[in-house]
mmCIF file of C-alpha atoms in Angstrom:
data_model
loop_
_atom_site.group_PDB
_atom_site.id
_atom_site.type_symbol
_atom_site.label_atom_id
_atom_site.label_comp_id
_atom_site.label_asym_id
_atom_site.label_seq_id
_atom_site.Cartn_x
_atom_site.Cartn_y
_atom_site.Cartn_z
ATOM 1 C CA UNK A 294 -33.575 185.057 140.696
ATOM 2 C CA UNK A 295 -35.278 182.185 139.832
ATOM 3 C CA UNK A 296 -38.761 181.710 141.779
ATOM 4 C CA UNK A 297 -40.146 178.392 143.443
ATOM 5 C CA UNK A 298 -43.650 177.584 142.377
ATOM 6 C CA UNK A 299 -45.899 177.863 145.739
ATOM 7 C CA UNK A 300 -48.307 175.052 144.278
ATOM 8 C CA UNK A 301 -45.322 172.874 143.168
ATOM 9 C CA UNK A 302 -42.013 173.610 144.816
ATOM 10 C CA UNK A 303 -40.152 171.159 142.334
ATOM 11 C CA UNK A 304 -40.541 173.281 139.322
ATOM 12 C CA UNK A 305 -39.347 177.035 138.728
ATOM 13 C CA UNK A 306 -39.794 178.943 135.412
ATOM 14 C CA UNK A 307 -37.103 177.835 133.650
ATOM 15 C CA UNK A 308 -34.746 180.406 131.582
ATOM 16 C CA UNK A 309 -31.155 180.230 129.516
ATOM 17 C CA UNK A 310 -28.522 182.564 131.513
ATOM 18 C CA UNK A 311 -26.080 184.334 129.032
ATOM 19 C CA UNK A 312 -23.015 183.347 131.035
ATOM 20 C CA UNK A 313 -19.233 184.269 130.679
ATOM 21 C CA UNK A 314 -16.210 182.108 131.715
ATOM 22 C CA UNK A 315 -12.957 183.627 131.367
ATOM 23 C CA UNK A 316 -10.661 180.419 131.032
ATOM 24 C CA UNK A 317 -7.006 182.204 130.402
ATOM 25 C CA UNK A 318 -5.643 181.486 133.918
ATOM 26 C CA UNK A 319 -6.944 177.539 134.267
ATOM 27 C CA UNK A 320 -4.351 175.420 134.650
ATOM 28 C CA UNK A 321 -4.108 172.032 133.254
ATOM 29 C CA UNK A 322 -4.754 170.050 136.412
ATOM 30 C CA UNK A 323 -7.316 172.222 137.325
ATOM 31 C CA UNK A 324 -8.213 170.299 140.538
ATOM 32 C CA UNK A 325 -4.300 170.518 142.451
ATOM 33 C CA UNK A 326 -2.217 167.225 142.148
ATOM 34 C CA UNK A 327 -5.245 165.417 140.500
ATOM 35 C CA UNK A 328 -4.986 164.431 137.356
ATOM 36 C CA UNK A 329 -7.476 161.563 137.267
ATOM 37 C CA UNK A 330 -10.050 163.410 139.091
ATOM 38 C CA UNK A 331 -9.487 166.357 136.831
ATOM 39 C CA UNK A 332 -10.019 164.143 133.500
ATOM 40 C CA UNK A 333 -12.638 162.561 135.041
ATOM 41 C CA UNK A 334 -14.505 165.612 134.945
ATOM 42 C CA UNK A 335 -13.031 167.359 131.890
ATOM 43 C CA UNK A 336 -14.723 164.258 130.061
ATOM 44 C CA UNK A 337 -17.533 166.039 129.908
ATOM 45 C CA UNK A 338 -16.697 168.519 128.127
ATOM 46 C CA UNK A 339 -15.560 166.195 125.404
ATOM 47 C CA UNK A 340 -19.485 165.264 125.268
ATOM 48 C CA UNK A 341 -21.486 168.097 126.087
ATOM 49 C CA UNK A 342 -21.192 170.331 123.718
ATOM 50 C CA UNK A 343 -22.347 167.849 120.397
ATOM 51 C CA UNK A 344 -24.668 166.183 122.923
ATOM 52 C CA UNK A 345 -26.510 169.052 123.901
ATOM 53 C CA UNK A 346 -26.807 170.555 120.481
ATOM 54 C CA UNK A 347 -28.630 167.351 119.781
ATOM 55 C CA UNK A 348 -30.910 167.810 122.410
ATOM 56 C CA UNK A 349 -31.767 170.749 121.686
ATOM 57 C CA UNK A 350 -32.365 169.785 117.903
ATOM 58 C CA UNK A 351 -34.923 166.764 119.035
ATOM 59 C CA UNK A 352 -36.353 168.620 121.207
ATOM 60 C CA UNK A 353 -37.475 171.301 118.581
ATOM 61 C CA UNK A 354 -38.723 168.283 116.684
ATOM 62 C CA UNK A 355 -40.783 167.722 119.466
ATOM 63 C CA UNK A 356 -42.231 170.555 120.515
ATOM 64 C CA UNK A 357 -45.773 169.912 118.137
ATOM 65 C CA UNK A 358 -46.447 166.864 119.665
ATOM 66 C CA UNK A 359 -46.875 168.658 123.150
ATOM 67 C CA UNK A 360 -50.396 169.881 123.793
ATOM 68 C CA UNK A 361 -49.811 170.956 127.510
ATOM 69 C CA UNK A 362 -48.641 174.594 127.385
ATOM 70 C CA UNK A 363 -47.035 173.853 131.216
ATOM 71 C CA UNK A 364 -44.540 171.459 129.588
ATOM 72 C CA UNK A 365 -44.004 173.555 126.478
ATOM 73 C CA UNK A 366 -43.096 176.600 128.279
ATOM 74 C CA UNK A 367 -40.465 173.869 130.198
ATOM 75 C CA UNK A 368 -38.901 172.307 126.792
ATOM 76 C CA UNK A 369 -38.765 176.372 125.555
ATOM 77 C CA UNK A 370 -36.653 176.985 129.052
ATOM 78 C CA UNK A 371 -34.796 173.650 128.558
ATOM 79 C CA UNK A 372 -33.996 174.245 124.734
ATOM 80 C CA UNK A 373 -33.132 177.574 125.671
ATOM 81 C CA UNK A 374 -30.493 176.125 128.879
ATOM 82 C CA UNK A 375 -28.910 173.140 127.091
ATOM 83 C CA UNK A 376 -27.954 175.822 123.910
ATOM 84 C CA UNK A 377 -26.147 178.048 126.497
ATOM 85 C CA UNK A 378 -24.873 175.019 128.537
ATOM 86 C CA UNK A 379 -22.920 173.493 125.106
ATOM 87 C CA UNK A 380 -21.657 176.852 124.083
ATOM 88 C CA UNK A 381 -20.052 177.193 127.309
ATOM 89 C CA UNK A 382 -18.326 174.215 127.746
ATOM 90 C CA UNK A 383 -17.194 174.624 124.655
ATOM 91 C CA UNK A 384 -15.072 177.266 126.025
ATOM 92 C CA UNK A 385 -13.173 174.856 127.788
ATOM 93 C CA UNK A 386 -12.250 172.617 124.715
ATOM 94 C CA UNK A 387 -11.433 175.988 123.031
ATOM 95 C CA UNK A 388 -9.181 176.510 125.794
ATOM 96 C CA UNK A 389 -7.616 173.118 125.964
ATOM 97 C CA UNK A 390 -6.748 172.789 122.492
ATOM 98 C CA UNK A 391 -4.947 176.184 123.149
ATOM 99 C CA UNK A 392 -2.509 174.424 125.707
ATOM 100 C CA UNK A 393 -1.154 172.050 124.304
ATOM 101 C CA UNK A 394 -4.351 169.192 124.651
ATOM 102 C CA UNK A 395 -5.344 168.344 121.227
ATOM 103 C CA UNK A 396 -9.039 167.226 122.178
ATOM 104 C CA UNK A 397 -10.370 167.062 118.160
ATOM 105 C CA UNK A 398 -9.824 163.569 117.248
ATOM 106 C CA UNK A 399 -12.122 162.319 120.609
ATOM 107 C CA UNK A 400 -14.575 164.914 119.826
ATOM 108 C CA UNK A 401 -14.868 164.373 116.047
ATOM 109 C CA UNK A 402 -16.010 160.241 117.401
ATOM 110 C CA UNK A 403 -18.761 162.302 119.664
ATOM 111 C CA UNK A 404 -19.691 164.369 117.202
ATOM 112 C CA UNK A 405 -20.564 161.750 114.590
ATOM 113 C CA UNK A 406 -22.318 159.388 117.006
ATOM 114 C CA UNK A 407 -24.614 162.228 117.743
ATOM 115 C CA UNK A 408 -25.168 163.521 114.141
ATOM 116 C CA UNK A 409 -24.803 160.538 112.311
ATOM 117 C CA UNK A 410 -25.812 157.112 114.534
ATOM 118 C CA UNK A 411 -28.572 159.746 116.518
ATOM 119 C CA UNK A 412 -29.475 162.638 113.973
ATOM 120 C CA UNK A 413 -31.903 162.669 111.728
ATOM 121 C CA UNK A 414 -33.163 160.201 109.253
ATOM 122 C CA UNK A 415 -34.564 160.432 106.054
ATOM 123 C CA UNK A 416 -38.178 158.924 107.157
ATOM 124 C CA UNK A 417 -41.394 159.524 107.101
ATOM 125 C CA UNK A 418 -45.283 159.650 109.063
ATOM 126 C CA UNK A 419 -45.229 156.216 111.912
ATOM 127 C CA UNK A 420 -41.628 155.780 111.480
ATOM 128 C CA UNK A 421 -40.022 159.344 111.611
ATOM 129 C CA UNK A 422 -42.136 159.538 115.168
ATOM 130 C CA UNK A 423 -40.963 156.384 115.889
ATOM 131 C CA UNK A 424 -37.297 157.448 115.899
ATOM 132 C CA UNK A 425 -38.322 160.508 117.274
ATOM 133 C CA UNK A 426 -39.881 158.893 120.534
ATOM 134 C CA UNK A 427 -36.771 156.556 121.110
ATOM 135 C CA UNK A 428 -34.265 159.599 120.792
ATOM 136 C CA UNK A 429 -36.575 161.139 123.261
ATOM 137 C CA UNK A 430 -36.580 158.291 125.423
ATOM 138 C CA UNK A 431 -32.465 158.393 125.305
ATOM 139 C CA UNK A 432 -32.516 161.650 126.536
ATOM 140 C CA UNK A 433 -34.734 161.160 129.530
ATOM 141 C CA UNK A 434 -32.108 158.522 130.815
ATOM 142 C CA UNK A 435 -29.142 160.455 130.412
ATOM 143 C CA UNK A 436 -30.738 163.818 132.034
ATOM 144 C CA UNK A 437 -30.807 160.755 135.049
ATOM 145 C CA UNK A 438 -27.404 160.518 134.662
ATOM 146 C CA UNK A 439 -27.127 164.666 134.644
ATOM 147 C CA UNK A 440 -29.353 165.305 137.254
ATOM 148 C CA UNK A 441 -27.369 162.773 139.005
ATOM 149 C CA UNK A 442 -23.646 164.296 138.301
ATOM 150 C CA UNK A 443 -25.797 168.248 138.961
ATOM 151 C CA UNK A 444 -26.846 167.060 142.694
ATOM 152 C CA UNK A 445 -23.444 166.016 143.684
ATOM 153 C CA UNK A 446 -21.366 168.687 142.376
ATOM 154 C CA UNK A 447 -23.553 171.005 144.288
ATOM 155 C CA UNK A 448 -22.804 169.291 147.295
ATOM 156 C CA UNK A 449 -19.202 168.368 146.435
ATOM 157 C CA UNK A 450 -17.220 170.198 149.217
ATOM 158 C CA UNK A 451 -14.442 168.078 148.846
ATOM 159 C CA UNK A 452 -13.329 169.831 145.305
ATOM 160 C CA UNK A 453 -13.147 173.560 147.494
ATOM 161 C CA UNK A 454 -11.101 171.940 149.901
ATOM 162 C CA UNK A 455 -8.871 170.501 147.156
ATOM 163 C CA UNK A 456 -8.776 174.284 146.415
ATOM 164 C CA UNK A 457 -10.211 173.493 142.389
ATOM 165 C CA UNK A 458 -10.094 176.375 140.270
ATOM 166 C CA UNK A 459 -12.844 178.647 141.038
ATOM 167 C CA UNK A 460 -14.237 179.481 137.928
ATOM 168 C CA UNK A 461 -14.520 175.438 136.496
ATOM 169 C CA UNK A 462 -16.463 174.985 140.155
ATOM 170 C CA UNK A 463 -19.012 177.903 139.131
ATOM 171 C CA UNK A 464 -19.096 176.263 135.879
ATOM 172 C CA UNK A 465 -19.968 173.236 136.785
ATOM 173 C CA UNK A 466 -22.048 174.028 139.650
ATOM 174 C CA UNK A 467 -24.464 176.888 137.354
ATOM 175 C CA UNK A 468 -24.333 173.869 134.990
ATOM 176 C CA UNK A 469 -25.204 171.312 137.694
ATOM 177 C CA UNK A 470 -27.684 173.577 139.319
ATOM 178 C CA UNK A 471 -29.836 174.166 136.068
ATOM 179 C CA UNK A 472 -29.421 170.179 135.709
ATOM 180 C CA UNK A 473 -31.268 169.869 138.671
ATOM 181 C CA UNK A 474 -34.140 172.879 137.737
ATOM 182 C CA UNK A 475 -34.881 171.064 134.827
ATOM 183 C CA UNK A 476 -34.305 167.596 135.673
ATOM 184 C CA UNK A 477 -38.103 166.519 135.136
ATOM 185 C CA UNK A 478 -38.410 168.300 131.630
ATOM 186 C CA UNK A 479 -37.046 165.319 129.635
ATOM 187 C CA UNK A 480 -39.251 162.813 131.265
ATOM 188 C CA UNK A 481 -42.310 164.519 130.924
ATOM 189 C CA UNK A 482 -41.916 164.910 127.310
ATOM 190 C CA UNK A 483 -41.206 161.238 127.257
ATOM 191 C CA UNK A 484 -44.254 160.633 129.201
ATOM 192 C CA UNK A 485 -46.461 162.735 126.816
ATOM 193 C CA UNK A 486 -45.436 161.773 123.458
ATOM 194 C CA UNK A 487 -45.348 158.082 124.242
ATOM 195 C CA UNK A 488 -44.461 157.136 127.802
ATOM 196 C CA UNK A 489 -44.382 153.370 127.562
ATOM 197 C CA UNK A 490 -42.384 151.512 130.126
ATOM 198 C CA UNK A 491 -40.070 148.925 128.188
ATOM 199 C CA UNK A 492 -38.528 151.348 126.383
ATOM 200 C CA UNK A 493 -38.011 153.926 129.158
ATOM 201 C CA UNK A 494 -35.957 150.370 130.296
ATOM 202 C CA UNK A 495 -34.244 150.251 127.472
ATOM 203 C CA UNK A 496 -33.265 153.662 126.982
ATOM 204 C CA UNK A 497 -31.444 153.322 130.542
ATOM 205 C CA UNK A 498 -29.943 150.237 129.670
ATOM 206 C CA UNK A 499 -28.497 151.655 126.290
ATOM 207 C CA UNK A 500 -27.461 154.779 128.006
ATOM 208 C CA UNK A 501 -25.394 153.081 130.440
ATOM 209 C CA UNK A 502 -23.558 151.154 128.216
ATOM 210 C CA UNK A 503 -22.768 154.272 125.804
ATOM 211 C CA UNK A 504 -22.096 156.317 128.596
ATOM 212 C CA UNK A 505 -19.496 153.712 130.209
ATOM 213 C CA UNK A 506 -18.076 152.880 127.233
ATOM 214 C CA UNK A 507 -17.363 156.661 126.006
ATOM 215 C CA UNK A 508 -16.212 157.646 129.618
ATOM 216 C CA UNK A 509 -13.998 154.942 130.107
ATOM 217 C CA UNK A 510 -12.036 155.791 126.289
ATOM 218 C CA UNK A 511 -12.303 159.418 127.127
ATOM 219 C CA UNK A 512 -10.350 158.948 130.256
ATOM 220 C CA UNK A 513 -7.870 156.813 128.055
ATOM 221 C CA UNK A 514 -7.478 159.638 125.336
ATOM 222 C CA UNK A 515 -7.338 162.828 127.836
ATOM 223 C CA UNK A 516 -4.537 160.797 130.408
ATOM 224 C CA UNK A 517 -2.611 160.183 127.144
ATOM 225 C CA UNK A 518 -3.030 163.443 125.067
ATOM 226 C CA UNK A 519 -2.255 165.617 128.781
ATOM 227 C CA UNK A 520 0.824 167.453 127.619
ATOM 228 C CA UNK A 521 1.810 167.526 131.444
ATOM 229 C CA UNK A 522 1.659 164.412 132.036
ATOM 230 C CA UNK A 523 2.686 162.948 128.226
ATOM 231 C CA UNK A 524 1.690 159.256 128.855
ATOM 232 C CA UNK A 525 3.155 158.340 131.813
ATOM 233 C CA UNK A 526 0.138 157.848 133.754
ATOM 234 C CA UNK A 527 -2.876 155.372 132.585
ATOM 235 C CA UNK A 528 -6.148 155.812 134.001
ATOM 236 C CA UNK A 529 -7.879 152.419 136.793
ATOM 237 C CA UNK A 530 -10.593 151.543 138.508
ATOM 238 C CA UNK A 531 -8.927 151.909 141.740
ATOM 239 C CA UNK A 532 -8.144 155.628 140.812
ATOM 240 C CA UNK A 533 -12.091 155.904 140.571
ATOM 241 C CA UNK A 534 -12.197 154.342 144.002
ATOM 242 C CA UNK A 535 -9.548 156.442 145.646
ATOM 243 C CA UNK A 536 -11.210 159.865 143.975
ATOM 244 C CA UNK A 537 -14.048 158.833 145.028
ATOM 245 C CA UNK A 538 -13.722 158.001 148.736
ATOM 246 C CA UNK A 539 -12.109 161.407 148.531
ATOM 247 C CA UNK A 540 -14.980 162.915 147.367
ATOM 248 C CA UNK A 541 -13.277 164.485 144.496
ATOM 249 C CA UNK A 542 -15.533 162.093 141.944
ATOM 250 C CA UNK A 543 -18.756 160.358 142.727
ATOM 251 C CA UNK A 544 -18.329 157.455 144.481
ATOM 252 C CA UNK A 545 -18.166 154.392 142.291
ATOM 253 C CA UNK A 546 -21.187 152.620 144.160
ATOM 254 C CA UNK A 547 -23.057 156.242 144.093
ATOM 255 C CA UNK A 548 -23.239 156.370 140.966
ATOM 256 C CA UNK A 549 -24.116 153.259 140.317
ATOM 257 C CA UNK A 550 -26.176 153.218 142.603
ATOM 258 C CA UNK A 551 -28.464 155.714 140.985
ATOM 259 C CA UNK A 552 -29.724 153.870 138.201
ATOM 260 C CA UNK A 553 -31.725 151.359 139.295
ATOM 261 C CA UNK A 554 -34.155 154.037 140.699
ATOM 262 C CA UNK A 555 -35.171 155.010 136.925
ATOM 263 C CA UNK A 556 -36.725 151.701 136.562
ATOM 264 C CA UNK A 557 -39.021 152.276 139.196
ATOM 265 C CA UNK A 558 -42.795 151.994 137.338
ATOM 266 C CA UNK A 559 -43.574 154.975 139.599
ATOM 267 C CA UNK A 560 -40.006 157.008 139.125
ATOM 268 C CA UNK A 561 -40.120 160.515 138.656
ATOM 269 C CA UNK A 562 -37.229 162.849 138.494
ATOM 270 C CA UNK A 563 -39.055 164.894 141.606
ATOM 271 C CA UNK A 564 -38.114 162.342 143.562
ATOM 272 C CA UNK A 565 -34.388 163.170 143.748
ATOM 273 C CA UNK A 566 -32.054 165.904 144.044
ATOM 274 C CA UNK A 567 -32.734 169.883 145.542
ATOM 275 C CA UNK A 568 -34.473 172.464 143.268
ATOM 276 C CA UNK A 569 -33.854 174.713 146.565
ATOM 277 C CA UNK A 570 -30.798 173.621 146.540
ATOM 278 C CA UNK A 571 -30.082 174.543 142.832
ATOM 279 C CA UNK A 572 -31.848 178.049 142.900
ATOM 280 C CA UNK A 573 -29.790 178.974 146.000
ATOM 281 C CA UNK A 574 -26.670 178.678 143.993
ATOM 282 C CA UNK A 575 -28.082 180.075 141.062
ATOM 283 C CA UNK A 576 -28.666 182.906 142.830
ATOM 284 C CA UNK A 577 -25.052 183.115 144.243
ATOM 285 C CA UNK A 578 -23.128 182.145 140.919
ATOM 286 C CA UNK A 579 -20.981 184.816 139.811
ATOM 287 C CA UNK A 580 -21.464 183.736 136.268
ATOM 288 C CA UNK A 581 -25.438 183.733 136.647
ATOM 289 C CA UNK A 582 -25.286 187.294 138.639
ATOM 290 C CA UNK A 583 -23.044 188.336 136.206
ATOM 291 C CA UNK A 584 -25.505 187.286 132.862
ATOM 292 C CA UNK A 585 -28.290 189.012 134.951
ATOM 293 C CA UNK A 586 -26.909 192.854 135.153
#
């Protein structure tokens, strides 16, 4: 089990968990009679995988430009987290593609926006740290936008009550919970390496528009490439409302509400979400119990 730190109760030693899903009973509308609220989510898996490769790839880049062992032990734990957390949701696009919900030509766009438009470039001394520091500045708002999406699945009763499949809630909720262990990681590095204001700004302005953009096609392509529901159901706004109100999706003005708290000159990830919180589920997950034995 994961231990609090006594002089800083935000920040646990953080560690990858080898854990197992076994996906060959989910059903399709995993979340009962809920097909938005089930795509909604399953979007995610569409992105995390390639995205947190990528992490993990810049933050290897970055690791010799940190000369505060603290924070290098935290981007070894996060590296080692984010590897574990794409491999296992791609079990889930494994397992869709299975049944009948071709998910390859959405990923295939993700996959080149992260290796091609945000991989590596063929550059050199100022400007190869240049791109370097604005990837890493990218990544420190969208672990915001993780952090975020960890907090509230850990507190999303609604989706038991719904009775969601049991296994995509540990999923999600080991994912989530980790989300919020390391939620500071990606801003510190920021901090160290560079740490100037304007583009921390940026970076969250960029990321919300990407984000947005990607969730609102992804919703489009996995409504319309459902092989239950073949097309006769488009994804709205107001199904984001309703979801939301139900508790089965973040609120519309919660999670837009979040955002404006990154441009806070004095915003630090500290200041929201439960590392309690998280290391009392990680210490109840089946999956995490299970990688521990």
């Amino acid at each position: 089990m994961p231990q609090l730190d006594p002089g800083d109760p935000d920040r646990v030693a953080l560690h990858a968990r080898d854990v197992e899903f076994d996906w060959s009973q989910l059903p399709m509308h995993w979340i009962p009679g809920e097909p938005f609220a089930t795509h909604w989510v399953n979007f995610l898996h569409l992105v995390l995988p390639e995205g947190e490769r990528w992490f993990v790839e810049v933050f290897k880049q970055a690791l010799p430009l940190i000369n505060d062992e603290r924070l290098a032990e935290d981007v070894r734990g996060f590296v080692g987290q984010e590897a574990v957390h794409a491999e296992s949701h791609q079990g889930v696009i494994d397992h869709f593609d299975a049944h009948g919900l071709n998910t390859r030509p959405f990923v295939d766009q993700v996959r080149w926006m992260f290796r091609k438009t945000l991989g590596d470039r063929p550059l050199h001394g100022k400007r190869a740290e240049s791109w370097l520091v604005q990837r890493l500045a990218l990544i420190a708002a969208i672990e915001h936008f993780t952090a975020f999406l960890g907090q509230w699945v850990l507190d999303a009763e609604e989706l038991d009550l719904a009775g969601a499949d049991e296994t995509m809630l540990d999923l999600l909720r080991w994912h989530g919970a980790e989300e919020v262990e390391h939620r500071a990681v990606a801003f510190e590095v920021y901090q160290h390496v560079h740490g100037r204001y304007w583009q921390r700004c940026l970076s969250m302005l960029l990321a919300t528009a990407v984000l947005t953009t990607l969730w609102v096609r992804g919703m489009r392509f996995l409504m319309a490439a459902d092989p239950v529901l073949r097309g006769r159901r488009t994804p709205r706004w107001r199904d984001l409302v309703r979801t939301g109100r139900l508790g089965l999706t973040p609120s519309y003005r919660a999670l837009f509400g979040a955002i404006p708290a990154f441009f806070r000159p004095g915003y630090h990830p500290s200041q929201h979400g439960s590392t309690a919180q998280a290391v009392e589920y990680l210490a109840s997950s089946p999956a995490a119990l299970a990688a521990g034995r």
